[in-house]
mmCIF file with all atom_site columns, C-alpha atoms in Angstrom:
data_model
loop_
_atom_site.group_PDB
_atom_site.id
_atom_site.type_symbol
_atom_site.label_atom_id
_atom_site.label_alt_id
_atom_site.label_comp_id
_atom_site.label_asym_id
_atom_site.label_entity_id
_atom_site.label_seq_id
_atom_site.pdbx_PDB_ins_code
_atom_site.Cartn_x
_atom_site.Cartn_y
_atom_site.Cartn_z
_atom_site.occupancy
_atom_site.B_iso_or_equiv
_atom_site.pdbx_formal_charge
_atom_site.auth_seq_id
_atom_site.auth_comp_id
_atom_site.auth_asym_id
_atom_site.auth_atom_id
_atom_site.pdbx_PDB_model_num
ATOM 1   C CA . MET A 1 1   ? -59.263 -18.537 -17.743 1.00 0.00 ? 1   MET A CA 1
ATOM 2   C CA . SER A 1 2   ? -61.552 -21.510 -17.977 1.00 0.00 ? 2   SER A CA 1
ATOM 3   C CA . ILE A 1 3   ? -61.101 -25.060 -16.751 1.00 0.00 ? 3   ILE A CA 1
ATOM 4   C CA . GLU A 1 4   ? -60.665 -26.006 -20.422 1.00 0.00 ? 4   GLU A CA 1
ATOM 5   C CA . GLY A 1 5   ? -57.347 -24.123 -20.390 1.00 0.00 ? 5   GLY A CA 1
ATOM 6   C CA . ILE A 1 6   ? -56.048 -26.242 -17.526 1.00 0.00 ? 6   ILE A CA 1
ATOM 7   C CA . LEU A 1 7   ? -57.160 -29.437 -19.277 1.00 0.00 ? 7   LEU A CA 1
ATOM 8   C CA . ARG A 1 8   ? -55.393 -28.365 -22.491 1.00 0.00 ? 8   ARG A CA 1
ATOM 9   C CA . ARG A 1 9   ? -52.154 -27.930 -20.556 1.00 0.00 ? 9   ARG A CA 1
ATOM 10  C CA . LYS A 1 10  ? -52.290 -31.031 -18.383 1.00 0.00 ? 10  LYS A CA 1
ATOM 11  C CA . GLY A 1 11  ? -54.255 -33.375 -20.621 1.00 0.00 ? 11  GLY A CA 1
ATOM 12  C CA . THR A 1 12  ? -57.543 -35.143 -20.180 1.00 0.00 ? 12  THR A CA 1
ATOM 13  C CA . ASP A 1 13  ? -56.330 -38.586 -19.156 1.00 0.00 ? 13  ASP A CA 1
ATOM 14  C CA . VAL A 1 14  ? -58.163 -39.692 -16.035 1.00 0.00 ? 14  VAL A CA 1
ATOM 15  C CA . ALA A 1 15  ? -57.196 -42.667 -13.891 1.00 0.00 ? 15  ALA A CA 1
ATOM 16  C CA . THR A 1 16  ? -60.273 -44.723 -13.061 1.00 0.00 ? 16  THR A CA 1
ATOM 17  C CA . ILE A 1 17  ? -61.052 -47.707 -10.889 1.00 0.00 ? 17  ILE A CA 1
ATOM 18  C CA . ALA A 1 18  ? -64.030 -50.023 -10.480 1.00 0.00 ? 18  ALA A CA 1
ATOM 19  C CA . PRO A 1 19  ? -66.158 -49.799 -7.320  1.00 0.00 ? 19  PRO A CA 1
ATOM 20  C CA . GLU A 1 20  ? -65.484 -53.483 -6.598  1.00 0.00 ? 20  GLU A CA 1
ATOM 21  C CA . ALA A 1 21  ? -61.690 -53.039 -6.612  1.00 0.00 ? 21  ALA A CA 1
ATOM 22  C CA . SER A 1 22  ? -59.914 -53.342 -3.277  1.00 0.00 ? 22  SER A CA 1
ATOM 23  C CA . ILE A 1 23  ? -58.587 -50.374 -1.378  1.00 0.00 ? 23  ILE A CA 1
ATOM 24  C CA . LYS A 1 24  ? -55.165 -52.039 -1.595  1.00 0.00 ? 24  LYS A CA 1
ATOM 25  C CA . SER A 1 25  ? -55.336 -51.986 -5.406  1.00 0.00 ? 25  SER A CA 1
ATOM 26  C CA . ALA A 1 26  ? -56.445 -48.337 -5.308  1.00 0.00 ? 26  ALA A CA 1
ATOM 27  C CA . THR A 1 27  ? -53.498 -47.513 -3.058  1.00 0.00 ? 27  THR A CA 1
ATOM 28  C CA . ASP A 1 28  ? -51.106 -49.327 -5.399  1.00 0.00 ? 28  ASP A CA 1
ATOM 29  C CA . ARG A 1 29  ? -52.470 -47.393 -8.413  1.00 0.00 ? 29  ARG A CA 1
ATOM 30  C CA . LEU A 1 30  ? -52.191 -44.037 -6.662  1.00 0.00 ? 30  LEU A CA 1
ATOM 31  C CA . ARG A 1 31  ? -48.586 -44.760 -5.727  1.00 0.00 ? 31  ARG A CA 1
ATOM 32  C CA . ALA A 1 32  ? -47.620 -46.166 -9.137  1.00 0.00 ? 32  ALA A CA 1
ATOM 33  C CA . GLU A 1 33  ? -49.176 -43.289 -11.073 1.00 0.00 ? 33  GLU A CA 1
ATOM 34  C CA . ARG A 1 34  ? -48.083 -40.656 -8.532  1.00 0.00 ? 34  ARG A CA 1
ATOM 35  C CA . ILE A 1 35  ? -51.558 -39.156 -8.270  1.00 0.00 ? 35  ILE A CA 1
ATOM 36  C CA . GLY A 1 36  ? -53.862 -38.296 -5.389  1.00 0.00 ? 36  GLY A CA 1
ATOM 37  C CA . ALA A 1 37  ? -57.243 -39.572 -6.568  1.00 0.00 ? 37  ALA A CA 1
ATOM 38  C CA . LEU A 1 38  ? -59.001 -42.089 -8.790  1.00 0.00 ? 38  LEU A CA 1
ATOM 39  C CA . VAL A 1 39  ? -62.374 -41.606 -10.430 1.00 0.00 ? 39  VAL A CA 1
ATOM 40  C CA . VAL A 1 40  ? -64.654 -44.533 -9.610  1.00 0.00 ? 40  VAL A CA 1
ATOM 41  C CA . THR A 1 41  ? -66.549 -45.691 -12.684 1.00 0.00 ? 41  THR A CA 1
ATOM 42  C CA . SER A 1 42  ? -69.044 -48.413 -13.461 1.00 0.00 ? 42  SER A CA 1
ATOM 43  C CA . GLY A 1 43  ? -69.022 -48.910 -17.208 1.00 0.00 ? 43  GLY A CA 1
ATOM 44  C CA . ASN A 1 44  ? -68.916 -45.367 -18.578 1.00 0.00 ? 44  ASN A CA 1
ATOM 45  C CA . ALA A 1 45  ? -70.750 -43.857 -15.603 1.00 0.00 ? 45  ALA A CA 1
ATOM 46  C CA . VAL A 1 46  ? -68.952 -41.896 -12.903 1.00 0.00 ? 46  VAL A CA 1
ATOM 47  C CA . VAL A 1 47  ? -70.106 -43.202 -9.522  1.00 0.00 ? 47  VAL A CA 1
ATOM 48  C CA . GLY A 1 48  ? -67.633 -41.545 -7.178  1.00 0.00 ? 48  GLY A CA 1
ATOM 49  C CA . LEU A 1 49  ? -64.112 -40.536 -6.313  1.00 0.00 ? 49  LEU A CA 1
ATOM 50  C CA . ILE A 1 50  ? -61.536 -42.090 -4.014  1.00 0.00 ? 50  ILE A CA 1
ATOM 51  C CA . SER A 1 51  ? -58.588 -40.080 -2.810  1.00 0.00 ? 51  SER A CA 1
ATOM 52  C CA . GLU A 1 52  ? -55.713 -40.491 -0.420  1.00 0.00 ? 52  GLU A CA 1
ATOM 53  C CA . ARG A 1 53  ? -57.884 -38.854 2.222   1.00 0.00 ? 53  ARG A CA 1
ATOM 54  C CA . GLU A 1 54  ? -60.547 -41.601 2.152   1.00 0.00 ? 54  GLU A CA 1
ATOM 55  C CA . ILE A 1 55  ? -57.856 -44.268 2.214   1.00 0.00 ? 55  ILE A CA 1
ATOM 56  C CA . VAL A 1 56  ? -56.089 -42.742 5.227   1.00 0.00 ? 56  VAL A CA 1
ATOM 57  C CA . HIS A 1 57  ? -59.402 -42.497 7.074   1.00 0.00 ? 57  HIS A CA 1
ATOM 58  C CA . ALA A 1 58  ? -60.213 -46.130 6.242   1.00 0.00 ? 58  ALA A CA 1
ATOM 59  C CA . PHE A 1 59  ? -56.877 -47.427 7.550   1.00 0.00 ? 59  PHE A CA 1
ATOM 60  C CA . SER A 1 60  ? -57.206 -45.242 10.634  1.00 0.00 ? 60  SER A CA 1
ATOM 61  C CA . ARG A 1 61  ? -60.691 -46.567 11.351  1.00 0.00 ? 61  ARG A CA 1
ATOM 62  C CA . TYR A 1 62  ? -60.399 -50.229 10.271  1.00 0.00 ? 62  TYR A CA 1
ATOM 63  C CA . GLY A 1 63  ? -56.687 -50.927 10.586  1.00 0.00 ? 63  GLY A CA 1
ATOM 64  C CA . GLU A 1 64  ? -54.989 -53.468 8.334   1.00 0.00 ? 64  GLU A CA 1
ATOM 65  C CA . THR A 1 65  ? -58.307 -54.955 7.230   1.00 0.00 ? 65  THR A CA 1
ATOM 66  C CA . ALA A 1 66  ? -59.062 -51.777 5.249   1.00 0.00 ? 66  ALA A CA 1
ATOM 67  C CA . GLY A 1 67  ? -56.855 -52.972 2.395   1.00 0.00 ? 67  GLY A CA 1
ATOM 68  C CA . ALA A 1 68  ? -59.249 -55.823 1.640   1.00 0.00 ? 68  ALA A CA 1
ATOM 69  C CA . MET A 1 69  ? -62.338 -53.589 1.667   1.00 0.00 ? 69  MET A CA 1
ATOM 70  C CA . SER A 1 70  ? -63.821 -52.431 -1.631  1.00 0.00 ? 70  SER A CA 1
ATOM 71  C CA . VAL A 1 71  ? -63.480 -48.941 -3.033  1.00 0.00 ? 71  VAL A CA 1
ATOM 72  C CA . LYS A 1 72  ? -67.273 -48.501 -2.989  1.00 0.00 ? 72  LYS A CA 1
ATOM 73  C CA . GLU A 1 73  ? -67.270 -48.840 0.807   1.00 0.00 ? 73  GLU A CA 1
ATOM 74  C CA . ILE A 1 74  ? -65.256 -45.652 1.343   1.00 0.00 ? 74  ILE A CA 1
ATOM 75  C CA . MET A 1 75  ? -65.464 -43.599 -1.872  1.00 0.00 ? 75  MET A CA 1
ATOM 76  C CA . GLN A 1 76  ? -66.990 -40.134 -2.086  1.00 0.00 ? 76  GLN A CA 1
ATOM 77  C CA . HIS A 1 77  ? -70.441 -40.417 -3.631  1.00 0.00 ? 77  HIS A CA 1
ATOM 78  C CA . GLY A 1 78  ? -71.808 -37.626 -5.784  1.00 0.00 ? 78  GLY A CA 1
ATOM 79  C CA . ALA A 1 79  ? -68.520 -35.819 -6.310  1.00 0.00 ? 79  ALA A CA 1
ATOM 80  C CA . THR A 1 80  ? -68.718 -32.098 -7.034  1.00 0.00 ? 80  THR A CA 1
ATOM 81  C CA . THR A 1 81  ? -68.231 -31.290 -10.712 1.00 0.00 ? 81  THR A CA 1
ATOM 82  C CA . VAL A 1 82  ? -67.572 -28.382 -13.049 1.00 0.00 ? 82  VAL A CA 1
ATOM 83  C CA . SER A 1 83  ? -67.853 -28.028 -16.808 1.00 0.00 ? 83  SER A CA 1
ATOM 84  C CA . PRO A 1 84  ? -64.857 -27.138 -19.006 1.00 0.00 ? 84  PRO A CA 1
ATOM 85  C CA . ASP A 1 85  ? -66.259 -23.674 -19.760 1.00 0.00 ? 85  ASP A CA 1
ATOM 86  C CA . GLU A 1 86  ? -66.471 -22.645 -16.096 1.00 0.00 ? 86  GLU A CA 1
ATOM 87  C CA . SER A 1 87  ? -63.840 -20.332 -14.656 1.00 0.00 ? 87  SER A CA 1
ATOM 88  C CA . VAL A 1 88  ? -60.858 -21.500 -12.672 1.00 0.00 ? 88  VAL A CA 1
ATOM 89  C CA . ASN A 1 89  ? -61.972 -19.136 -9.897  1.00 0.00 ? 89  ASN A CA 1
ATOM 90  C CA . HIS A 1 90  ? -65.353 -20.894 -9.722  1.00 0.00 ? 90  HIS A CA 1
ATOM 91  C CA . ALA A 1 91  ? -63.640 -24.296 -9.410  1.00 0.00 ? 91  ALA A CA 1
ATOM 92  C CA . MET A 1 92  ? -61.250 -22.910 -6.813  1.00 0.00 ? 92  MET A CA 1
ATOM 93  C CA . ASN A 1 93  ? -64.169 -21.550 -4.763  1.00 0.00 ? 93  ASN A CA 1
ATOM 94  C CA . LEU A 1 94  ? -66.006 -24.896 -4.907  1.00 0.00 ? 94  LEU A CA 1
ATOM 95  C CA . MET A 1 95  ? -62.886 -26.790 -3.893  1.00 0.00 ? 95  MET A CA 1
ATOM 96  C CA . THR A 1 96  ? -62.282 -24.425 -0.981  1.00 0.00 ? 96  THR A CA 1
ATOM 97  C CA . ARG A 1 97  ? -65.899 -24.413 0.201   1.00 0.00 ? 97  ARG A CA 1
ATOM 98  C CA . HIS A 1 98  ? -66.189 -28.220 0.109   1.00 0.00 ? 98  HIS A CA 1
ATOM 99  C CA . HIS A 1 99  ? -62.626 -28.900 1.374   1.00 0.00 ? 99  HIS A CA 1
ATOM 100 C CA . MET A 1 100 ? -61.787 -30.876 -1.776  1.00 0.00 ? 100 MET A CA 1
ATOM 101 C CA . ARG A 1 101 ? -58.430 -31.474 -3.419  1.00 0.00 ? 101 ARG A CA 1
ATOM 102 C CA . HIS A 1 102 ? -59.908 -32.784 -6.679  1.00 0.00 ? 102 HIS A CA 1
ATOM 103 C CA . ILE A 1 103 ? -62.872 -31.777 -8.791  1.00 0.00 ? 103 ILE A CA 1
ATOM 104 C CA . LEU A 1 104 ? -64.307 -33.719 -11.707 1.00 0.00 ? 104 LEU A CA 1
ATOM 105 C CA . VAL A 1 105 ? -64.820 -32.035 -15.067 1.00 0.00 ? 105 VAL A CA 1
ATOM 106 C CA . LEU A 1 106 ? -67.898 -33.175 -16.998 1.00 0.00 ? 106 LEU A CA 1
ATOM 107 C CA . ARG A 1 107 ? -68.754 -32.214 -20.569 1.00 0.00 ? 107 ARG A CA 1
ATOM 108 C CA . GLY A 1 108 ? -72.358 -33.027 -21.431 1.00 0.00 ? 108 GLY A CA 1
ATOM 109 C CA . GLY A 1 109 ? -72.517 -35.490 -18.551 1.00 0.00 ? 109 GLY A CA 1
ATOM 110 C CA . GLU A 1 110 ? -69.386 -37.327 -19.736 1.00 0.00 ? 110 GLU A CA 1
ATOM 111 C CA . LEU A 1 111 ? -66.090 -37.342 -17.831 1.00 0.00 ? 111 LEU A CA 1
ATOM 112 C CA . ALA A 1 112 ? -63.748 -34.838 -19.497 1.00 0.00 ? 112 ALA A CA 1
ATOM 113 C CA . GLY A 1 113 ? -60.979 -34.606 -16.907 1.00 0.00 ? 113 GLY A CA 1
ATOM 114 C CA . ILE A 1 114 ? -60.040 -33.982 -13.314 1.00 0.00 ? 114 ILE A CA 1
ATOM 115 C CA . VAL A 1 115 ? -58.480 -30.880 -11.790 1.00 0.00 ? 115 VAL A CA 1
ATOM 116 C CA . SER A 1 116 ? -56.486 -30.866 -8.555  1.00 0.00 ? 116 SER A CA 1
ATOM 117 C CA . THR A 1 117 ? -55.548 -28.046 -6.225  1.00 0.00 ? 117 THR A CA 1
ATOM 118 C CA . GLY A 1 118 ? -52.024 -28.375 -7.610  1.00 0.00 ? 118 GLY A CA 1
ATOM 119 C CA . ASP A 1 119 ? -53.334 -27.760 -11.134 1.00 0.00 ? 119 ASP A CA 1
ATOM 120 C CA . VAL A 1 120 ? -55.187 -24.650 -9.938  1.00 0.00 ? 120 VAL A CA 1
ATOM 121 C CA . VAL A 1 121 ? -52.141 -23.321 -8.066  1.00 0.00 ? 121 VAL A CA 1
ATOM 122 C CA . LYS A 1 122 ? -49.904 -23.898 -11.096 1.00 0.00 ? 122 LYS A CA 1
ATOM 123 C CA . HIS A 1 123 ? -52.411 -22.028 -13.280 1.00 0.00 ? 123 HIS A CA 1
ATOM 124 C CA . ARG A 1 124 ? -52.594 -19.104 -10.841 1.00 0.00 ? 124 ARG A CA 1
ATOM 125 C CA . LEU A 1 125 ? -48.788 -18.893 -10.622 1.00 0.00 ? 125 LEU A CA 1
ATOM 126 C CA . GLU A 1 126 ? -48.542 -18.777 -14.424 1.00 0.00 ? 126 GLU A CA 1
ATOM 127 C CA . ASP A 1 127 ? -51.156 -15.992 -14.494 1.00 0.00 ? 127 ASP A CA 1
ATOM 128 C CA . LEU A 1 128 ? -49.285 -14.022 -11.834 1.00 0.00 ? 128 LEU A CA 1
ATOM 129 C CA . GLU A 1 129 ? -46.003 -14.405 -13.703 1.00 0.00 ? 129 GLU A CA 1
ATOM 130 C CA . LEU A 1 130 ? -47.626 -13.113 -16.892 1.00 0.00 ? 130 LEU A CA 1
ATOM 131 C CA . GLU A 1 131 ? -49.165 -10.152 -15.035 1.00 0.00 ? 131 GLU A CA 1
ATOM 132 C CA . THR A 1 132 ? -45.797 -9.348  -13.450 1.00 0.00 ? 132 THR A CA 1
ATOM 133 C CA . ASN A 1 133 ? -44.070 -9.388  -16.838 1.00 0.00 ? 133 ASN A CA 1
ATOM 134 C CA . VAL A 1 134 ? -46.726 -7.139  -18.399 1.00 0.00 ? 134 VAL A CA 1
ATOM 135 C CA . LEU A 1 135 ? -46.491 -4.648  -15.536 1.00 0.00 ? 135 LEU A CA 1
ATOM 136 C CA . ARG A 1 136 ? -42.688 -4.676  -15.780 1.00 0.00 ? 136 ARG A CA 1
ATOM 137 C CA . ASP A 1 137 ? -42.899 -3.989  -19.528 1.00 0.00 ? 137 ASP A CA 1
ATOM 138 C CA . VAL A 1 138 ? -45.381 -1.139  -18.995 1.00 0.00 ? 138 VAL A CA 1
ATOM 139 C CA . TYR A 1 139 ? -43.185 0.354   -16.285 1.00 0.00 ? 139 TYR A CA 1
ATOM 140 C CA . ASN A 1 140 ? -40.031 0.094   -18.416 1.00 0.00 ? 140 ASN A CA 1
ATOM 141 C CA . ALA A 1 141 ? -41.786 1.602   -21.451 1.00 0.00 ? 141 ALA A CA 1
ATOM 142 C CA . ALA A 1 142 ? -42.952 4.575   -19.378 1.00 0.00 ? 142 ALA A CA 1
ATOM 143 C CA . ARG A 1 143 ? -39.426 5.437   -18.185 1.00 0.00 ? 143 ARG A CA 1
#
């Protein structure tokens, strides 16, 4: 299945934040929306990604003062991307190779969505359940 299939199931809404926003405001958004990452945008352009990982590292390194720092000071620059027509396996391989929990989906250079490891796992579990049911049906029909 393609990344497009995951986006159809989960939706294409993407939580964004400005590079000038504080890490505290990013943390508040992540908690309020119960998500693990925000896409950093300037106007309509994607400029990076900030996840729980960057925030934890910032607080570990800078202590309480990290909350007042700006998102652009700790965000991932040049986030890895996939297109909607690429396979889920390709995205999974990229995420594994680069130790990423989120990957941006771009369609014609425009932000089309974001896929997390949880989305990929859910997709794979659904595929495995379908395969199991098909094999069970084939087995039962052959009896």
